[in-house]
PDB file of C-alpha atoms in Angstrom:
ATOM      1  CA  UNK Q 286     102.845  31.470 182.444  1.00  0.00           C
ATOM      2  CA  UNK Q 287     102.707  28.729 179.837  1.00  0.00           C
ATOM      3  CA  UNK Q 288     105.652  28.912 177.481  1.00  0.00           C
ATOM      4  CA  UNK Q 289     105.368  27.889 173.807  1.00  0.00           C
ATOM      5  CA  UNK Q 290     107.628  24.891 174.492  1.00  0.00           C
ATOM      6  CA  UNK Q 291     105.512  23.753 177.420  1.00  0.00           C
ATOM      7  CA  UNK Q 292     102.383  24.148 175.332  1.00  0.00           C
ATOM      8  CA  UNK Q 293     103.928  22.041 172.585  1.00  0.00           C
ATOM      9  CA  UNK Q 294     104.980  19.308 175.047  1.00  0.00           C
ATOM     10  CA  UNK Q 295     101.507  19.138 176.548  1.00  0.00           C
ATOM     11  CA  UNK Q 296      99.647  18.884 173.235  1.00  0.00           C
ATOM     12  CA  UNK Q 297     100.165  15.146 172.485  1.00  0.00           C
ATOM     13  CA  UNK Q 298      98.975  14.108 175.941  1.00  0.00           C
ATOM     14  CA  UNK Q 299      95.896  16.274 175.615  1.00  0.00           C
ATOM     15  CA  UNK Q 300      95.129  14.877 172.183  1.00  0.00           C
ATOM     16  CA  UNK Q 301      95.339  11.334 173.533  1.00  0.00           C
ATOM     17  CA  UNK Q 302      92.698  12.134 176.146  1.00  0.00           C
ATOM     18  CA  UNK Q 303      89.579   9.977 175.876  1.00  0.00           C
ATOM     19  CA  UNK Q 304      87.385  13.069 176.134  1.00  0.00           C
ATOM     20  CA  UNK Q 305      86.796  14.183 172.576  1.00  0.00           C
ATOM     21  CA  UNK Q 306      85.512  17.562 173.702  1.00  0.00           C
ATOM     22  CA  UNK Q 307      88.977  18.401 175.015  1.00  0.00           C
ATOM     23  CA  UNK Q 308      90.681  17.938 171.659  1.00  0.00           C
ATOM     24  CA  UNK Q 309      89.677  21.311 170.146  1.00  0.00           C
ATOM     25  CA  UNK Q 310      90.972  22.983 173.314  1.00  0.00           C
ATOM     26  CA  UNK Q 311      94.269  21.138 172.870  1.00  0.00           C
ATOM     27  CA  UNK Q 312      94.427  22.414 169.291  1.00  0.00           C
ATOM     28  CA  UNK Q 313      93.781  25.939 170.547  1.00  0.00           C
ATOM     29  CA  UNK Q 314      96.682  25.536 172.982  1.00  0.00           C
ATOM     30  CA  UNK Q 315      98.793  24.311 170.085  1.00  0.00           C
ATOM     31  CA  UNK Q 316      98.539  27.799 168.597  1.00  0.00           C
ATOM     32  CA  UNK Q 317     100.645  29.022 171.534  1.00  0.00           C
ATOM     33  CA  UNK Q 318     103.637  27.422 169.811  1.00  0.00           C
ATOM     34  CA  UNK Q 319     103.322  30.246 167.282  1.00  0.00           C
ATOM     35  CA  UNK Q 320     102.565  32.893 169.910  1.00  0.00           C
ATOM     36  CA  UNK Q 321     105.474  35.242 169.028  1.00  0.00           C
ATOM     37  CA  UNK Q 322     104.112  35.504 165.488  1.00  0.00           C
ATOM     38  CA  UNK Q 323     100.417  35.429 166.373  1.00  0.00           C
ATOM     39  CA  UNK Q 324     100.535  38.122 169.061  1.00  0.00           C
ATOM     40  CA  UNK Q 325     104.050  39.456 169.534  1.00  0.00           C
ATOM     41  CA  UNK Q 326     104.845  40.649 166.015  1.00  0.00           C
ATOM     42  CA  UNK Q 327     101.594  42.524 165.262  1.00  0.00           C
ATOM     43  CA  UNK Q 328     101.802  44.446 168.529  1.00  0.00           C
ATOM     44  CA  UNK Q 329     105.478  45.169 167.981  1.00  0.00           C
ATOM     45  CA  UNK Q 330     104.684  46.566 164.538  1.00  0.00           C
ATOM     46  CA  UNK Q 331     101.769  48.571 165.938  1.00  0.00           C
ATOM     47  CA  UNK Q 332     104.028  49.937 168.687  1.00  0.00           C
ATOM     48  CA  UNK Q 333     106.613  51.012 166.133  1.00  0.00           C
ATOM     49  CA  UNK Q 334     103.931  52.667 163.980  1.00  0.00           C
ATOM     50  CA  UNK Q 335     102.590  54.449 167.073  1.00  0.00           C
ATOM     51  CA  UNK Q 336     106.052  55.716 168.078  1.00  0.00           C
ATOM     52  CA  UNK Q 337     106.768  56.964 164.553  1.00  0.00           C
ATOM     53  CA  UNK Q 338     103.452  58.806 164.433  1.00  0.00           C
ATOM     54  CA  UNK Q 339     104.115  60.418 167.806  1.00  0.00           C
ATOM     55  CA  UNK Q 340     107.433  61.764 166.559  1.00  0.00           C
ATOM     56  CA  UNK Q 341     106.032  62.932 163.217  1.00  0.00           C
ATOM     57  CA  UNK Q 342     103.049  64.774 164.686  1.00  0.00           C
ATOM     58  CA  UNK Q 343     105.241  66.306 167.375  1.00  0.00           C
ATOM     59  CA  UNK Q 344     107.468  67.820 164.671  1.00  0.00           C
ATOM     60  CA  UNK Q 345     104.950  68.952 162.058  1.00  0.00           C
ATOM     61  CA  UNK Q 346     102.924  72.154 162.500  1.00  0.00           C
ATOM     62  CA  UNK Q 347      99.441  71.838 163.923  1.00  0.00           C
ATOM     63  CA  UNK Q 348      96.675  71.565 161.297  1.00  0.00           C
ATOM     64  CA  UNK Q 349      94.111  74.345 160.888  1.00  0.00           C
ATOM     65  CA  UNK Q 350      91.622  74.669 163.717  1.00  0.00           C
ATOM     66  CA  UNK Q 351      88.956  72.007 163.637  1.00  0.00           C
ATOM     67  CA  UNK Q 352      90.989  69.500 161.646  1.00  0.00           C
ATOM     68  CA  UNK Q 353      91.963  66.466 163.756  1.00  0.00           C
ATOM     69  CA  UNK Q 354      95.370  64.813 163.691  1.00  0.00           C
ATOM     70  CA  UNK Q 355      94.417  61.442 162.243  1.00  0.00           C
ATOM     71  CA  UNK Q 356      96.683  58.566 161.239  1.00  0.00           C
ATOM     72  CA  UNK Q 357      95.969  55.186 159.677  1.00  0.00           C
ATOM     73  CA  UNK Q 358      98.699  53.358 161.587  1.00  0.00           C
ATOM     74  CA  UNK Q 359      96.107  51.257 163.423  1.00  0.00           C
ATOM     75  CA  UNK Q 360      95.516  49.286 160.216  1.00  0.00           C
ATOM     76  CA  UNK Q 361      98.950  47.661 160.520  1.00  0.00           C
ATOM     77  CA  UNK Q 362      97.854  45.250 163.266  1.00  0.00           C
ATOM     78  CA  UNK Q 363      94.952  43.978 161.160  1.00  0.00           C
ATOM     79  CA  UNK Q 364      97.093  43.403 158.070  1.00  0.00           C
ATOM     80  CA  UNK Q 365      99.489  41.232 160.043  1.00  0.00           C
ATOM     81  CA  UNK Q 366      96.637  38.927 161.091  1.00  0.00           C
ATOM     82  CA  UNK Q 367      96.446  37.750 157.476  1.00  0.00           C
ATOM     83  CA  UNK Q 368     100.104  36.713 157.536  1.00  0.00           C
ATOM     84  CA  UNK Q 369      99.806  35.029 160.924  1.00  0.00           C
ATOM     85  CA  UNK Q 370      96.939  32.742 159.945  1.00  0.00           C
ATOM     86  CA  UNK Q 371      98.477  31.826 156.635  1.00  0.00           C
ATOM     87  CA  UNK Q 372     101.253  30.437 158.833  1.00  0.00           C
ATOM     88  CA  UNK Q 373      98.578  28.568 160.803  1.00  0.00           C
ATOM     89  CA  UNK Q 374      97.475  26.719 157.685  1.00  0.00           C
ATOM     90  CA  UNK Q 375     100.883  26.147 156.109  1.00  0.00           C
ATOM     91  CA  UNK Q 376     102.777  25.091 159.256  1.00  0.00           C
ATOM     92  CA  UNK Q 377     100.502  24.358 162.224  1.00  0.00           C
ATOM     93  CA  UNK Q 378      97.943  22.378 160.195  1.00  0.00           C
ATOM     94  CA  UNK Q 379     100.425  19.760 158.888  1.00  0.00           C
ATOM     95  CA  UNK Q 380     101.939  19.509 162.379  1.00  0.00           C
ATOM     96  CA  UNK Q 381      98.498  18.886 163.902  1.00  0.00           C
ATOM     97  CA  UNK Q 382      97.647  16.167 161.399  1.00  0.00           C
ATOM     98  CA  UNK Q 383     100.948  14.521 162.266  1.00  0.00           C
ATOM     99  CA  UNK Q 384      99.622  14.199 165.823  1.00  0.00           C
ATOM    100  CA  UNK Q 385      96.488  12.437 164.509  1.00  0.00           C
ATOM    101  CA  UNK Q 386      94.270  15.467 164.990  1.00  0.00           C
ATOM    102  CA  UNK Q 387      91.121  15.288 162.897  1.00  0.00           C
ATOM    103  CA  UNK Q 388      90.401  18.099 160.499  1.00  0.00           C
ATOM    104  CA  UNK Q 389      87.188  18.919 162.363  1.00  0.00           C
ATOM    105  CA  UNK Q 390      88.989  19.201 165.701  1.00  0.00           C
ATOM    106  CA  UNK Q 391      91.731  21.313 164.120  1.00  0.00           C
ATOM    107  CA  UNK Q 392      89.224  23.733 162.623  1.00  0.00           C
ATOM    108  CA  UNK Q 393      87.182  23.937 165.839  1.00  0.00           C
ATOM    109  CA  UNK Q 394      90.274  24.552 167.957  1.00  0.00           C
ATOM    110  CA  UNK Q 395      91.620  27.142 165.524  1.00  0.00           C
ATOM    111  CA  UNK Q 396      88.259  28.921 165.463  1.00  0.00           C
ATOM    112  CA  UNK Q 397      88.232  29.044 169.277  1.00  0.00           C
ATOM    113  CA  UNK Q 398      91.733  30.507 169.253  1.00  0.00           C
ATOM    114  CA  UNK Q 399      90.748  33.099 166.636  1.00  0.00           C
ATOM    115  CA  UNK Q 400      87.726  34.222 168.672  1.00  0.00           C
ATOM    116  CA  UNK Q 401      89.706  34.417 171.921  1.00  0.00           C
ATOM    117  CA  UNK Q 402      92.636  36.184 170.271  1.00  0.00           C
ATOM    118  CA  UNK Q 403      90.341  38.690 168.554  1.00  0.00           C
ATOM    119  CA  UNK Q 404      88.411  39.410 171.766  1.00  0.00           C
ATOM    120  CA  UNK Q 405      91.600  40.070 173.734  1.00  0.00           C
ATOM    121  CA  UNK Q 406      93.130  42.282 171.069  1.00  0.00           C
ATOM    122  CA  UNK Q 407      89.872  44.188 170.669  1.00  0.00           C
ATOM    123  CA  UNK Q 408      89.815  44.772 174.419  1.00  0.00           C
ATOM    124  CA  UNK Q 409      93.415  46.022 174.405  1.00  0.00           C
ATOM    125  CA  UNK Q 410      92.645  48.474 171.605  1.00  0.00           C
ATOM    126  CA  UNK Q 411      89.560  49.675 173.495  1.00  0.00           C
ATOM    127  CA  UNK Q 412      91.658  50.298 176.621  1.00  0.00           C
ATOM    128  CA  UNK Q 413      94.261  52.150 174.562  1.00  0.00           C
ATOM    129  CA  UNK Q 414      91.511  54.298 173.078  1.00  0.00           C
ATOM    130  CA  UNK Q 415      90.308  55.148 176.583  1.00  0.00           C
ATOM    131  CA  UNK Q 416      93.866  56.095 177.539  1.00  0.00           C
ATOM    132  CA  UNK Q 417      94.182  58.206 174.402  1.00  0.00           C
ATOM    133  CA  UNK Q 418      91.026  60.097 175.297  1.00  0.00           C
ATOM    134  CA  UNK Q 419      92.086  60.616 178.916  1.00  0.00           C
ATOM    135  CA  UNK Q 420      95.471  62.024 177.831  1.00  0.00           C
ATOM    136  CA  UNK Q 421      93.946  64.328 175.248  1.00  0.00           C
ATOM    137  CA  UNK Q 422      95.372  62.429 172.299  1.00  0.00           C
ATOM    138  CA  UNK Q 423      98.735  61.732 173.991  1.00  0.00           C
ATOM    139  CA  UNK Q 424      99.101  65.405 174.843  1.00  0.00           C
ATOM    140  CA  UNK Q 425      98.940  66.580 171.235  1.00  0.00           C
ATOM    141  CA  UNK Q 426      95.400  65.822 170.063  1.00  0.00           C
ATOM    142  CA  UNK Q 427      96.508  62.776 168.063  1.00  0.00           C
ATOM    143  CA  UNK Q 428      93.854  60.280 166.928  1.00  0.00           C
ATOM    144  CA  UNK Q 429      95.808  57.038 166.560  1.00  0.00           C
ATOM    145  CA  UNK Q 430      93.420  54.544 168.178  1.00  0.00           C
ATOM    146  CA  UNK Q 431      90.350  56.774 168.072  1.00  0.00           C
ATOM    147  CA  UNK Q 432      89.914  57.309 164.345  1.00  0.00           C
ATOM    148  CA  UNK Q 433      86.884  59.650 164.165  1.00  0.00           C
ATOM    149  CA  UNK Q 434      84.607  57.509 161.980  1.00  0.00           C
ATOM    150  CA  UNK Q 435      85.391  54.418 164.090  1.00  0.00           C
ATOM    151  CA  UNK Q 436      84.865  55.946 167.524  1.00  0.00           C
ATOM    152  CA  UNK Q 437      81.679  54.878 169.314  1.00  0.00           C
ATOM    153  CA  UNK Q 438      80.007  56.391 172.356  1.00  0.00           C
ATOM    154  CA  UNK Q 439      79.052  52.930 173.604  1.00  0.00           C
ATOM    155  CA  UNK Q 440      82.101  51.002 174.845  1.00  0.00           C
ATOM    156  CA  UNK Q 441      80.567  47.620 174.004  1.00  0.00           C
ATOM    157  CA  UNK Q 442      80.066  48.736 170.400  1.00  0.00           C
ATOM    158  CA  UNK Q 443      83.580  50.133 170.385  1.00  0.00           C
ATOM    159  CA  UNK Q 444      84.943  46.740 171.423  1.00  0.00           C
ATOM    160  CA  UNK Q 445      82.961  45.093 168.630  1.00  0.00           C
ATOM    161  CA  UNK Q 446      84.235  47.603 166.059  1.00  0.00           C
ATOM    162  CA  UNK Q 447      87.798  46.697 167.050  1.00  0.00           C
ATOM    163  CA  UNK Q 448      87.218  42.960 167.522  1.00  0.00           C
ATOM    164  CA  UNK Q 449      85.150  41.849 164.536  1.00  0.00           C
ATOM    165  CA  UNK Q 450      87.721  42.970 161.910  1.00  0.00           C
ATOM    166  CA  UNK Q 451      90.242  40.657 163.612  1.00  0.00           C
ATOM    167  CA  UNK Q 452      87.777  37.785 163.190  1.00  0.00           C
ATOM    168  CA  UNK Q 453      87.101  38.830 159.592  1.00  0.00           C
ATOM    169  CA  UNK Q 454      90.752  38.981 158.515  1.00  0.00           C
ATOM    170  CA  UNK Q 455      91.563  35.786 160.418  1.00  0.00           C
ATOM    171  CA  UNK Q 456      88.920  33.651 158.719  1.00  0.00           C
ATOM    172  CA  UNK Q 457      89.573  35.164 155.301  1.00  0.00           C
ATOM    173  CA  UNK Q 458      93.234  34.261 155.767  1.00  0.00           C
ATOM    174  CA  UNK Q 459      92.338  30.759 156.949  1.00  0.00           C
ATOM    175  CA  UNK Q 460      90.105  30.379 153.897  1.00  0.00           C
ATOM    176  CA  UNK Q 461      93.003  31.399 151.640  1.00  0.00           C
ATOM    177  CA  UNK Q 462      95.216  28.862 153.395  1.00  0.00           C
ATOM    178  CA  UNK Q 463      92.679  26.069 152.976  1.00  0.00           C
ATOM    179  CA  UNK Q 464      92.312  26.886 149.271  1.00  0.00           C
ATOM    180  CA  UNK Q 465      96.079  26.603 148.952  1.00  0.00           C
ATOM    181  CA  UNK Q 466      96.094  23.269 150.812  1.00  0.00           C
ATOM    182  CA  UNK Q 467      93.091  21.885 148.942  1.00  0.00           C
ATOM    183  CA  UNK Q 468      93.753  23.087 145.389  1.00  0.00           C
ATOM    184  CA  UNK Q 469      97.429  24.104 145.388  1.00  0.00           C
ATOM    185  CA  UNK Q 470      98.908  27.190 143.766  1.00  0.00           C
ATOM    186  CA  UNK Q 471      96.600  26.895 140.766  1.00  0.00           C
ATOM    187  CA  UNK Q 472      93.613  27.101 143.082  1.00  0.00           C
ATOM    188  CA  UNK Q 473      95.025  30.238 144.707  1.00  0.00           C
ATOM    189  CA  UNK Q 474      95.576  31.864 141.326  1.00  0.00           C
ATOM    190  CA  UNK Q 475      92.066  30.980 140.165  1.00  0.00           C
ATOM    191  CA  UNK Q 476      90.537  32.318 143.398  1.00  0.00           C
ATOM    192  CA  UNK Q 477      92.604  35.536 143.250  1.00  0.00           C
ATOM    193  CA  UNK Q 478      91.858  36.209 139.591  1.00  0.00           C
ATOM    194  CA  UNK Q 479      88.187  35.330 140.105  1.00  0.00           C
ATOM    195  CA  UNK Q 480      87.911  37.754 143.022  1.00  0.00           C
ATOM    196  CA  UNK Q 481      89.634  40.467 140.985  1.00  0.00           C
ATOM    197  CA  UNK Q 482      87.282  39.894 138.057  1.00  0.00           C
ATOM    198  CA  UNK Q 483      84.253  39.966 140.362  1.00  0.00           C
ATOM    199  CA  UNK Q 484      85.366  43.307 141.802  1.00  0.00           C
ATOM    200  CA  UNK Q 485      86.005  44.642 138.317  1.00  0.00           C
ATOM    201  CA  UNK Q 486      82.583  43.595 137.035  1.00  0.00           C
ATOM    202  CA  UNK Q 487      80.940  45.182 140.074  1.00  0.00           C
ATOM    203  CA  UNK Q 488      82.831  48.446 139.463  1.00  0.00           C
ATOM    204  CA  UNK Q 489      81.836  48.447 135.792  1.00  0.00           C
ATOM    205  CA  UNK Q 490      78.154  47.848 136.645  1.00  0.00           C
ATOM    206  CA  UNK Q 491      78.112  50.613 139.246  1.00  0.00           C
ATOM    207  CA  UNK Q 492      79.785  52.998 136.786  1.00  0.00           C
ATOM    208  CA  UNK Q 493      77.393  52.002 133.989  1.00  0.00           C
ATOM    209  CA  UNK Q 494      74.393  52.671 136.219  1.00  0.00           C
ATOM    210  CA  UNK Q 495      75.976  55.927 137.470  1.00  0.00           C
ATOM    211  CA  UNK Q 496      75.422  54.633 140.989  1.00  0.00           C
ATOM    212  CA  UNK Q 497      78.616  55.831 142.667  1.00  0.00           C
ATOM    213  CA  UNK Q 498      76.798  58.694 144.460  1.00  0.00           C
ATOM    214  CA  UNK Q 499      74.357  56.113 145.860  1.00  0.00           C
ATOM    215  CA  UNK Q 500      77.271  53.970 147.024  1.00  0.00           C
ATOM    216  CA  UNK Q 501      78.796  57.010 148.719  1.00  0.00           C
ATOM    217  CA  UNK Q 502      75.506  57.823 150.447  1.00  0.00           C
ATOM    218  CA  UNK Q 503      75.168  54.228 151.590  1.00  0.00           C
ATOM    219  CA  UNK Q 504      78.653  54.240 153.127  1.00  0.00           C
ATOM    220  CA  UNK Q 505      78.106  57.652 154.688  1.00  0.00           C
ATOM    221  CA  UNK Q 506      74.662  56.895 156.118  1.00  0.00           C
ATOM    222  CA  UNK Q 507      75.401  53.407 157.439  1.00  0.00           C
ATOM    223  CA  UNK Q 508      76.524  53.419 161.098  1.00  0.00           C
ATOM    224  CA  UNK Q 509      80.200  52.538 161.632  1.00  0.00           C
ATOM    225  CA  UNK Q 510      79.204  49.665 163.921  1.00  0.00           C
ATOM    226  CA  UNK Q 511      77.323  48.067 161.016  1.00  0.00           C
ATOM    227  CA  UNK Q 512      80.067  48.709 158.450  1.00  0.00           C
ATOM    228  CA  UNK Q 513      82.944  47.514 160.600  1.00  0.00           C
ATOM    229  CA  UNK Q 514      81.244  44.934 162.813  1.00  0.00           C
ATOM    230  CA  UNK Q 515      77.946  43.809 161.285  1.00  0.00           C
ATOM    231  CA  UNK Q 516      78.844  43.160 157.656  1.00  0.00           C
ATOM    232  CA  UNK Q 517      82.366  41.830 158.394  1.00  0.00           C
ATOM    233  CA  UNK Q 518      80.832  39.370 160.878  1.00  0.00           C
ATOM    234  CA  UNK Q 519      78.589  37.984 158.138  1.00  0.00           C
ATOM    235  CA  UNK Q 520      81.506  37.634 155.716  1.00  0.00           C
ATOM    236  CA  UNK Q 521      83.614  36.025 158.453  1.00  0.00           C
ATOM    237  CA  UNK Q 522      80.944  33.373 159.065  1.00  0.00           C
ATOM    238  CA  UNK Q 523      80.712  32.631 155.338  1.00  0.00           C
ATOM    239  CA  UNK Q 524      84.511  32.433 155.052  1.00  0.00           C
ATOM    240  CA  UNK Q 525      84.667  30.101 158.061  1.00  0.00           C
ATOM    241  CA  UNK Q 526      82.028  27.783 156.560  1.00  0.00           C
ATOM    242  CA  UNK Q 527      83.829  27.682 153.209  1.00  0.00           C
ATOM    243  CA  UNK Q 528      87.169  27.075 154.929  1.00  0.00           C
ATOM    244  CA  UNK Q 529      85.741  24.152 156.865  1.00  0.00           C
ATOM    245  CA  UNK Q 530      84.324  22.571 153.715  1.00  0.00           C
ATOM    246  CA  UNK Q 531      87.661  22.875 151.898  1.00  0.00           C
ATOM    247  CA  UNK Q 532      89.626  21.768 154.962  1.00  0.00           C
ATOM    248  CA  UNK Q 533      87.789  18.431 155.080  1.00  0.00           C
ATOM    249  CA  UNK Q 534      89.591  17.367 151.910  1.00  0.00           C
ATOM    250  CA  UNK Q 535      92.768  19.426 152.213  1.00  0.00           C
ATOM    251  CA  UNK Q 536      96.074  17.595 151.952  1.00  0.00           C
ATOM    252  CA  UNK Q 537      99.109  18.122 154.154  1.00  0.00           C
TER     253      UNK Q 537
END
């Protein structure tokens, strides 16, 4: 298996290759230097959350009949993706430029890594869901991986429901990192405050129009695959395009 050190040692040689098409792949391999953070930590945190939930639900009384044992611990692995890719932009990006990597090759290689990483993690979560169902919720009817409103009958859709949020959070985090690199802390503050104001204005308009019941119906009637895979995929593409535009002029 390729170790992070070996991956780091092999990066300069790959970047010096005359084949330009290989450079994004070399950048993707460069992400292996940060593998303990990119993959190890989120799964460690998820494992700890899973163990804690097993203990808690084994000790507490069973809920009334018909009420499932549901936990939101699965969200922890998605939150950590944001932290991991902020590290990509603040540490790996300057390192890559020091090796004469172009910004386009860095973004392409990082995007390839994000897609591969998300696909693998989505597959692992899908397999864990299958195991949870086979074991009857780990022997106690616990829904840790199979949150009811996320569970799909089609396994391909289930994989997408798990995978696309990884892509979404990754590119949103990369966008935040590029804003920081391009515009500095002031740019981050402006973007954060602007996003907060936009959300506030939207909430005020919905309240003014007394449209919250319509919003609730929309969320309730829209299939989970669309809410958690379709719309996030669109936002992820937009975030990736914006990140690339900012990255072209970002400083180290």
